[in-house]
Amino acid sequence: MLYPVILCGGSGTRLWPLSRRSYPKQFVPLVGEETLFQASAKRLSGSETPGFAAPVVLTASDFRFIVTEQLQAIGIDPGAILIEPEGRNTAPAVLAATLHLHAQDPEAILLVAPSDHVVPDREAFHAAISRGLEAVAEGKLVTFGITPGHAETGYGYLELAARPDGSGGAIDLAQFVEKPDLAAAEQMLAAGNFLWNAGIFLFRAADILAAFRSHAPDLLAPVEAAVGEAEADLGFLRLAPGPWSEARDISLDYAVMERADNLAVVPFDGGWSDLGGWDAVWRAAGPDAAGVVTAGEAVAIDCADTLLRSDSERLEIVGIGLRNVMAIAMNDAVLVADMSRAQDVKQAVSALKAKGSLQATHFPKDHRPWGWFESLVVGSRFQVKRIHVHPGASLSLQSHFHRSEHWIVVSGTARVTVDDEVRLVTENQSVYVPLGAVHRMENPGKVPMVLIEVQTGSYVGEDDIIRYQDVYARGQGAKG
């Protein structure tokens, strides 16, 4: 059986301000209506593809409910969702998934893929997988190389032992090549035996375990313990944090693939992008005849080779006479840069972190298992939020040490608990929650419930919370 393994724990700083640590790019609809994660899950889902088992997902605790919500929205039931206690890079993550699956099926074959790639031609991708399975049957560890369409400096490369002959069959790998400068990228493009490294792998569980034993044996003990001591939690499998923290933070390429001598590469030219920068988003979106892409509330006048995107319904972005510019606007941040500097956006994130800006890491909307909220106004002793609660969802029973709250329902109906009183609050009605009161809000209806919350007090941080009951079994802390 072929088991897809989807990795979705990255932060994607090169797509700031849309992608941030608290809500990275894989959960955002960057190209089309579906998110990158949803598109990846459908491309690798047993319900969409005969012969594929249900996908196994590895993600962080903060994203676990986003994963289940987005999978539910497209009708996919995952095989397992493994929760990483902390990010340790791809080698420990892949090893954990391998150990989990090998225990269930010693003959398991794993297809490991990131969750933030765009692959428009699904049939061509599946045909490449079929060709890769032929090499896997011979004991090869297979990776997929993308036929380069231009001299790209944002990707690593795979040097093949021979030029592709057009058959699409697997070719032995000569070596991995780090991200090059432009001159080296142009030389590799001309040579014809270099492909972009897609970071997608196909192998038998037994073969990759043997590779770990040979090339990264120090990872086996901590990851085996983390999997063996994992705890079930509401359908998730939480890897044990103690042994997990002892695993090296290292990529699969560095830990195993660059050391192994049984690697083969399947060339793929059916269209692919990892959306590793706004220039890649511009290309994937399909520029018009002038090279212009607009998305959201955006207008381009006499522009060329330009990306204008607004992800705020309240913010209109207009470009006039722009050339080779990318401008991305959100409620709380705007990026304007020359298109050629797309790979330098991560420098903006570093600069914002250095000055302590929340915009560096925190997304305007904070997603929770019951829905989401966004801060509309924040002052020294107050905060105004818009809160969206899904039908049938419920916030935890909680209290606060430092703030009181005033709720005004603007859409739907809320069932509100304040200490011993429980009542329904409908549109245009409000309720006051005194400091220290034990309270909860629920949406008992069939439509989303939206309310405005006004917090006042000496401290309005999200970590001022004590949970007494929670249907989502979260612990204490801002997100639990």
Coordinates of C-alpha atoms in Angstrom, one line a residue:
M1 CA 0.0 0.0 0.0
L2 CA 1.2 3.5 -0.8
Y3 CA 0.9 5.9 2.2
P4 CA 1.1 9.6 1.5
V5 CA 2.9 11.6 4.2
I6 CA 2.1 15.3 4.2
L7 CA 4.5 17.6 6.0
C8 CA 2.9 20.9 7.1
G9 CA 4.8 22.5 9.9
G10 CA 6.8 25.2 8.1
S11 CA 6.5 29.0 8.4
G12 CA 7.2 30.3 4.9
T13 CA 8.7 33.7 5.8
R14 CA 9.4 34.5 2.1
L15 CA 5.7 35.0 1.6
W16 CA 5.3 37.5 4.4
P17 CA 3.0 39.3 5.2
L18 CA 0.5 36.7 4.1
S19 CA 2.4 33.7 5.5
R20 CA 3.5 34.0 9.2
R21 CA 4.6 31.7 11.9
S22 CA 1.1 31.7 13.5
Y23 CA -0.6 30.9 10.1
P24 CA 1.8 29.8 7.4
K25 CA 1.3 29.7 3.7
Q26 CA 0.1 26.1 3.4
F27 CA -3.2 27.0 5.0
V28 CA -3.9 30.0 2.7
P29 CA -5.6 30.0 -0.7
L30 CA -2.7 31.5 -2.6
V31 CA -3.6 30.2 -6.0
G32 CA -7.3 29.3 -6.6
E33 CA -10.0 28.7 -4.1
E34 CA -8.4 25.8 -2.1
T35 CA -5.5 26.2 0.3
L36 CA -2.2 24.7 -0.7
F37 CA -2.7 22.1 2.1
Q38 CA -6.1 21.1 0.8
A39 CA -4.9 20.8 -2.8
S40 CA -2.0 18.7 -1.6
A41 CA -4.3 16.4 0.4
K42 CA -6.6 16.0 -2.5
R43 CA -3.7 15.2 -4.8
L44 CA -2.4 12.6 -2.4
S45 CA -5.7 11.3 -1.0
G46 CA -7.0 7.7 -1.2
S47 CA -10.5 9.1 -1.9
E48 CA -9.2 10.9 -5.0
T49 CA -6.6 8.3 -6.1
P50 CA -7.1 4.5 -6.1
G51 CA -4.3 2.7 -4.4
F52 CA -3.4 5.5 -2.1
A53 CA -4.1 5.0 1.6
A54 CA -5.5 7.9 3.7
P55 CA -2.8 10.5 4.1
V56 CA -0.7 10.8 7.3
V57 CA -0.1 14.4 8.3
L58 CA 2.6 15.8 10.5
T59 CA 2.0 19.2 12.0
A60 CA 2.5 21.4 15.0
S61 CA 0.1 21.5 17.9
D62 CA -1.0 25.1 17.1
F63 CA -2.2 23.9 13.6
R64 CA -3.9 20.7 14.6
F65 CA -7.4 22.0 14.4
I66 CA -6.7 24.0 11.3
V67 CA -5.6 20.7 9.6
T68 CA -8.8 18.8 10.7
E69 CA -11.0 21.7 9.7
Q70 CA -9.5 22.1 6.2
L71 CA -9.6 18.3 5.6
Q72 CA -13.2 18.1 6.7
A73 CA -14.1 20.9 4.3
I74 CA -12.9 18.8 1.4
G75 CA -14.2 15.5 2.7
I76 CA -11.0 13.8 3.5
D77 CA -10.5 11.6 6.6
P78 CA -6.8 11.4 7.4
G79 CA -5.1 8.1 8.4
A80 CA -3.3 9.8 11.3
I81 CA -2.3 13.2 12.4
L82 CA 1.0 13.2 14.2
I83 CA 1.7 16.2 16.4
E84 CA 5.3 17.4 16.7
P85 CA 6.0 18.9 20.1
E86 CA 8.5 21.3 18.5
G87 CA 9.9 21.7 15.0
R88 CA 13.0 19.5 14.5
N89 CA 13.1 19.7 10.7
T90 CA 12.2 17.0 8.1
A91 CA 14.5 14.1 9.1
P92 CA 12.9 13.4 12.5
A93 CA 9.4 14.1 11.1
V94 CA 9.9 11.6 8.2
L95 CA 11.4 9.0 10.6
A96 CA 8.5 9.3 13.0
A97 CA 6.0 8.8 10.1
T98 CA 8.0 5.8 8.9
L99 CA 8.1 4.1 12.3
H100 CA 4.4 4.7 12.8
L101 CA 3.5 3.2 9.4
H102 CA 6.1 0.4 9.5
A103 CA 4.6 -0.9 12.7
Q104 CA 1.2 -1.1 11.0
D105 CA 2.4 -2.4 7.6
P106 CA 6.0 -3.8 7.3
E107 CA 5.5 -3.6 3.5
A108 CA 4.5 0.1 3.5
I109 CA 5.7 2.4 0.8
L110 CA 5.8 6.1 1.7
L111 CA 5.3 9.1 -0.6
V112 CA 6.6 12.1 1.4
A113 CA 5.6 15.6 0.2
P114 CA 5.4 19.1 1.6
S115 CA 2.0 20.6 1.9
D116 CA 2.7 23.9 0.2
H117 CA 3.5 22.9 -3.4
V118 CA 1.4 23.6 -6.5
V119 CA 1.2 20.8 -9.1
P120 CA -1.5 21.7 -11.7
D121 CA -1.3 18.4 -13.7
R122 CA -2.3 15.7 -11.2
E123 CA -2.3 13.0 -13.9
A124 CA 1.3 13.7 -14.9
F125 CA 2.3 13.7 -11.2
H126 CA 0.7 10.3 -10.7
A127 CA 2.4 9.0 -13.8
A128 CA 5.7 10.1 -12.4
I129 CA 4.9 8.3 -9.1
S130 CA 4.2 5.1 -11.1
R131 CA 7.6 5.4 -12.7
G132 CA 9.2 6.0 -9.3
L133 CA 7.6 2.8 -7.9
E134 CA 9.5 0.8 -10.5
A135 CA 12.8 2.1 -8.9
V136 CA 11.4 1.6 -5.4
A137 CA 10.9 -2.1 -6.3
E138 CA 14.6 -2.3 -6.9
G139 CA 15.4 -0.9 -3.4
K140 CA 16.0 2.7 -4.5
L141 CA 15.2 5.8 -2.5
V142 CA 13.5 8.0 -5.1
T143 CA 13.3 11.7 -5.2
F144 CA 11.6 13.9 -7.9
G145 CA 13.4 16.5 -9.9
I146 CA 11.6 19.3 -11.7
T147 CA 12.7 20.2 -15.2
P148 CA 13.8 23.8 -14.8
G149 CA 12.0 26.4 -16.8
H150 CA 14.5 29.2 -16.0
A151 CA 17.7 29.9 -14.0
E152 CA 16.3 29.8 -10.5
T153 CA 18.4 30.8 -7.5
G154 CA 15.8 30.0 -4.9
Y155 CA 15.9 26.2 -5.3
G156 CA 18.5 23.5 -4.6
Y157 CA 19.3 21.3 -7.6
L158 CA 19.8 17.6 -8.3
E159 CA 22.7 16.7 -10.6
L160 CA 21.9 13.6 -12.6
A161 CA 24.4 10.9 -13.6
A162 CA 23.0 11.3 -17.2
R163 CA 20.8 13.7 -19.1
P164 CA 17.1 12.7 -19.2
D165 CA 16.3 10.8 -22.3
G166 CA 12.6 11.8 -22.4
S167 CA 11.2 8.5 -21.2
G168 CA 10.6 9.8 -17.7
G169 CA 12.3 6.8 -16.1
A170 CA 14.4 7.1 -12.9
I171 CA 18.0 8.2 -13.3
D172 CA 20.8 7.7 -10.7
L173 CA 21.6 10.8 -8.7
A174 CA 25.2 12.2 -8.9
Q175 CA 24.9 14.8 -6.2
F176 CA 22.8 17.4 -4.4
V177 CA 23.6 21.0 -5.2
E178 CA 22.9 23.9 -2.9
K179 CA 21.0 27.0 -4.0
P180 CA 23.3 28.6 -6.6
D181 CA 24.0 32.2 -7.6
L182 CA 22.6 33.3 -10.9
A183 CA 25.7 32.5 -13.0
A184 CA 25.8 28.9 -11.7
A185 CA 22.1 28.5 -12.2
E186 CA 22.4 29.6 -15.8
Q187 CA 25.3 27.1 -16.4
M188 CA 23.2 24.2 -14.8
L189 CA 20.2 25.2 -17.0
A190 CA 22.4 25.0 -20.1
A191 CA 24.0 21.7 -19.1
G192 CA 20.6 19.8 -19.2
N193 CA 21.4 17.3 -16.4
F194 CA 20.3 19.4 -13.5
L195 CA 16.8 19.4 -12.1
W196 CA 15.2 21.5 -9.3
N197 CA 15.0 19.6 -6.0
A198 CA 11.3 19.3 -5.2
G199 CA 11.8 17.7 -1.8
I200 CA 9.3 14.9 -2.6
F201 CA 10.4 11.4 -1.8
L202 CA 9.2 7.8 -2.5
F203 CA 10.6 4.8 -0.7
R204 CA 9.8 1.6 1.1
A205 CA 9.6 2.0 4.9
A206 CA 12.1 -0.8 5.3
D207 CA 14.6 0.9 2.9
I208 CA 14.5 4.3 4.5
L209 CA 14.8 2.8 8.0
A210 CA 17.9 1.0 6.8
A211 CA 19.3 4.3 5.5
F212 CA 18.7 6.0 8.9
R213 CA 20.5 3.1 10.6
S214 CA 23.5 3.6 8.3
H215 CA 23.7 7.4 8.0
A216 CA 21.8 8.9 11.0
P217 CA 21.7 6.3 13.7
D218 CA 21.6 8.9 16.5
L219 CA 18.1 9.9 15.4
L220 CA 16.7 6.4 15.9
A221 CA 16.6 6.2 19.7
P222 CA 14.9 9.6 20.4
V223 CA 12.4 9.3 17.6
E224 CA 11.5 5.7 18.4
A225 CA 10.9 6.7 22.0
A226 CA 8.8 9.7 20.9
V227 CA 6.6 7.4 18.7
G228 CA 6.5 4.6 21.2
E229 CA 5.5 6.9 24.1
A230 CA 3.0 8.9 21.9
E231 CA -0.4 9.7 23.4
A232 CA -3.7 9.8 21.7
D233 CA -5.6 13.1 22.0
L234 CA -9.0 13.7 20.3
G235 CA -7.9 11.7 17.2
F236 CA -4.4 13.2 17.2
L237 CA -1.3 11.3 18.1
R238 CA 1.0 13.5 20.2
L239 CA 4.7 12.5 20.0
A240 CA 6.3 12.4 23.4
P241 CA 8.1 15.8 24.0
G242 CA 10.9 14.5 26.1
P243 CA 12.7 12.2 23.7
W244 CA 11.6 14.3 20.7
S245 CA 13.6 17.3 22.1
E246 CA 16.7 15.1 22.0
A247 CA 16.5 14.5 18.2
R248 CA 18.8 16.5 16.0
D249 CA 17.2 19.4 14.1
I250 CA 18.2 18.3 10.6
S251 CA 16.7 17.9 7.2
L252 CA 16.2 14.6 5.5
D253 CA 18.5 15.6 2.7
Y254 CA 21.4 16.4 5.1
A255 CA 20.8 13.5 7.4
V256 CA 20.3 10.7 4.9
M257 CA 19.8 11.5 1.3
E258 CA 23.2 13.2 0.6
R259 CA 24.9 10.2 2.2
A260 CA 23.0 7.3 0.6
D261 CA 24.3 5.6 -2.5
N262 CA 21.0 4.1 -3.7
L263 CA 19.2 7.3 -4.8
A264 CA 17.3 7.7 -8.1
V265 CA 15.6 10.7 -9.5
V266 CA 12.4 10.7 -11.5
P267 CA 12.2 13.8 -13.8
F268 CA 8.9 15.7 -13.8
D269 CA 8.0 18.4 -16.2
G270 CA 4.2 18.6 -15.6
G271 CA 4.3 21.9 -13.9
W272 CA 5.4 22.5 -10.3
S273 CA 6.1 25.4 -7.9
D274 CA 6.8 25.5 -4.2
L275 CA 5.7 29.1 -4.1
G276 CA 8.9 29.9 -2.4
G277 CA 8.6 33.7 -3.1
W278 CA 6.1 36.2 -4.4
D279 CA 7.7 36.0 -7.8
A280 CA 6.7 32.3 -7.9
V281 CA 3.1 33.2 -6.9
W282 CA 3.1 35.7 -9.7
R283 CA 4.2 33.1 -12.2
A284 CA 1.7 30.4 -10.9
A285 CA -1.2 32.9 -11.0
G286 CA -0.8 33.4 -14.8
P287 CA 0.2 37.0 -15.6
D288 CA -1.8 38.8 -18.3
A289 CA -0.3 40.0 -21.6
A290 CA 1.4 42.9 -19.8
G291 CA 2.7 40.6 -17.1
V292 CA 0.3 41.8 -14.5
V293 CA -1.4 39.8 -11.8
T294 CA -4.0 41.3 -9.4
A295 CA -5.7 39.5 -6.6
G296 CA -8.4 40.7 -4.1
E297 CA -9.1 44.4 -3.9
A298 CA -6.5 45.5 -6.3
V299 CA -6.3 47.7 -9.5
A300 CA -3.4 48.0 -11.9
I301 CA -3.2 51.1 -14.2
D302 CA -0.5 51.1 -16.9
C303 CA 1.6 48.5 -15.0
A304 CA 3.9 45.7 -16.3
D305 CA 5.4 42.6 -14.8
T306 CA 3.7 43.5 -11.5
L307 CA 1.9 41.7 -8.7
L308 CA -0.8 43.6 -6.8
R309 CA -2.6 41.7 -4.1
S310 CA -4.9 42.8 -1.2
D311 CA -6.0 40.3 1.3
S312 CA -8.1 42.8 3.2
E313 CA -11.7 43.5 2.3
R314 CA -11.2 47.0 3.8
L315 CA -8.0 47.9 1.9
E316 CA -7.9 48.7 -1.8
I317 CA -4.5 48.7 -3.4
V318 CA -3.9 50.7 -6.6
G319 CA -0.8 50.7 -8.7
I320 CA 0.0 53.2 -11.4
G321 CA 2.9 53.0 -13.9
L322 CA 4.6 50.2 -11.9
R323 CA 7.3 48.0 -13.5
N324 CA 8.6 44.8 -12.0
V325 CA 7.0 45.5 -8.6
M326 CA 5.2 43.3 -6.1
A327 CA 2.9 44.9 -3.5
I328 CA 1.0 42.8 -1.0
A329 CA -1.4 44.4 1.4
M330 CA -3.1 43.1 4.6
N331 CA -5.0 44.8 7.4
D332 CA -1.8 45.2 9.5
A333 CA 1.1 45.2 7.1
V334 CA 2.1 46.1 3.5
L335 CA 5.0 44.8 1.5
V336 CA 6.3 46.7 -1.5
A337 CA 9.5 45.5 -3.3
D338 CA 11.2 45.0 -6.6
M339 CA 10.2 41.6 -8.0
S340 CA 13.9 40.7 -8.3
R341 CA 14.2 40.9 -4.5
A342 CA 11.6 38.2 -3.8
Q343 CA 14.1 36.0 -2.0
D344 CA 15.0 38.9 0.3
V345 CA 11.5 39.2 1.9
K346 CA 12.7 37.0 4.8
Q347 CA 15.0 39.9 5.7
A348 CA 11.9 42.0 6.3
V349 CA 10.7 39.4 8.8
S350 CA 14.1 39.5 10.6
A351 CA 14.1 43.3 10.8
L352 CA 10.5 43.3 12.2
K353 CA 11.4 40.6 14.8
A354 CA 14.4 42.8 15.8
K355 CA 12.2 45.7 16.6
G356 CA 9.6 43.6 18.3
S357 CA 6.8 44.0 15.8
L358 CA 3.9 41.5 16.2
Q359 CA 3.4 41.6 12.4
A360 CA 6.6 39.6 12.0
T361 CA 5.1 36.4 13.3
H362 CA 1.4 36.9 14.2
F363 CA -1.4 36.7 11.7
P364 CA -4.3 39.3 11.9
K365 CA -6.8 36.4 12.3
D366 CA -6.2 34.0 15.1
H367 CA -7.7 30.6 14.2
R368 CA -9.1 28.4 16.9
P369 CA -11.0 25.1 16.8
W370 CA -14.3 26.9 17.4
G371 CA -13.7 29.6 14.7
W372 CA -11.5 32.6 14.6
F373 CA -11.1 36.2 15.9
E374 CA -9.3 39.3 14.8
S375 CA -8.2 42.4 16.7
L376 CA -9.8 45.5 15.3
V377 CA -8.3 48.0 17.8
V378 CA -5.7 47.6 20.5
G379 CA -4.9 50.2 23.2
S380 CA -3.0 50.3 26.4
R381 CA -6.0 49.2 28.5
F382 CA -8.5 47.9 26.0
Q383 CA -9.0 45.8 22.9
V384 CA -11.8 45.4 20.4
K385 CA -12.2 42.1 18.6
R386 CA -14.5 40.5 16.0
I387 CA -15.2 36.9 16.9
H388 CA -16.6 34.3 14.5
V389 CA -17.9 31.0 16.0
H390 CA -18.8 28.1 13.8
P391 CA -22.3 26.5 14.0
G392 CA -22.4 24.1 17.0
A393 CA -19.0 25.2 18.3
S394 CA -18.2 26.3 21.8
L395 CA -15.5 28.3 23.5
S396 CA -14.0 26.9 26.7
L397 CA -15.5 27.7 30.2
Q398 CA -13.0 30.2 31.4
S399 CA -12.1 33.3 33.5
H400 CA -9.6 36.1 33.4
F401 CA -7.5 37.8 36.1
H402 CA -7.0 41.2 34.4
R403 CA -9.9 42.1 32.2
S404 CA -13.7 42.3 31.9
E405 CA -15.5 41.8 28.6
H406 CA -18.6 43.3 26.8
W407 CA -20.1 41.2 24.0
I408 CA -22.4 42.5 21.3
V409 CA -23.9 39.9 18.9
V410 CA -24.1 41.2 15.4
S411 CA -25.1 38.0 13.6
G412 CA -26.6 34.7 14.7
T413 CA -27.4 33.7 18.3
A414 CA -25.1 33.0 21.2
R415 CA -25.7 30.9 24.3
V416 CA -23.9 32.7 27.0
T417 CA -22.8 31.5 30.5
V418 CA -21.8 34.0 33.1
D419 CA -21.2 32.3 36.5
D420 CA -24.6 30.6 37.3
E421 CA -26.7 32.4 34.6
V422 CA -27.2 30.9 31.1
R423 CA -29.1 32.8 28.5
L424 CA -29.5 33.3 24.7
V425 CA -28.2 36.5 23.3
T426 CA -29.4 37.4 19.7
E427 CA -28.5 40.1 17.2
N428 CA -28.2 43.6 18.6
Q429 CA -28.2 42.3 22.2
S430 CA -25.3 42.5 24.5
V431 CA -23.9 41.0 27.7
Y432 CA -21.3 42.1 30.3
V433 CA -18.8 39.7 31.7
P434 CA -17.2 41.1 34.9
L435 CA -13.5 40.6 35.7
G436 CA -13.1 37.1 37.3
A437 CA -16.5 35.8 36.2
V438 CA -16.5 32.2 34.9
H439 CA -18.0 32.4 31.5
R440 CA -18.5 30.7 28.1
M441 CA -20.1 31.4 24.7
E442 CA -21.5 28.8 22.4
N443 CA -23.2 28.9 19.0
P444 CA -26.3 26.6 19.2
G445 CA -27.5 27.6 15.8
K446 CA -27.1 26.4 12.2
V447 CA -25.3 29.5 10.9
P448 CA -22.1 31.3 12.0
M449 CA -22.3 33.5 15.0
V450 CA -20.4 36.8 14.9
L451 CA -20.0 39.2 17.8
I452 CA -17.9 42.2 18.8
E453 CA -16.0 41.9 22.0
V454 CA -14.7 44.9 23.9
Q455 CA -12.1 44.0 26.5
T456 CA -11.0 46.5 29.2
G457 CA -8.5 46.0 32.0
S458 CA -4.8 46.3 33.0
Y459 CA -3.8 43.5 30.6
V460 CA -5.5 42.1 27.5
G461 CA -3.0 39.5 26.3
E462 CA -4.3 36.1 25.1
D463 CA -2.5 34.3 27.9
D464 CA -4.7 35.8 30.6
I465 CA -7.0 32.8 30.7
I466 CA -7.9 29.9 32.9
R467 CA -9.8 27.0 31.3
Y468 CA -12.1 24.9 33.4
Q469 CA -13.9 22.9 30.7
D470 CA -13.1 22.6 27.0
V471 CA -14.7 20.3 24.4
Y472 CA -11.5 20.4 22.5
A473 CA -9.4 19.1 25.4
R474 CA -6.9 22.0 25.2
G475 CA -4.7 22.7 28.2
Q476 CA -3.9 26.0 29.7
G477 CA -2.2 28.9 27.9
A478 CA -3.2 31.1 25.0
K479 CA -4.1 28.3 22.6
G480 CA -4.0 25.3 24.9

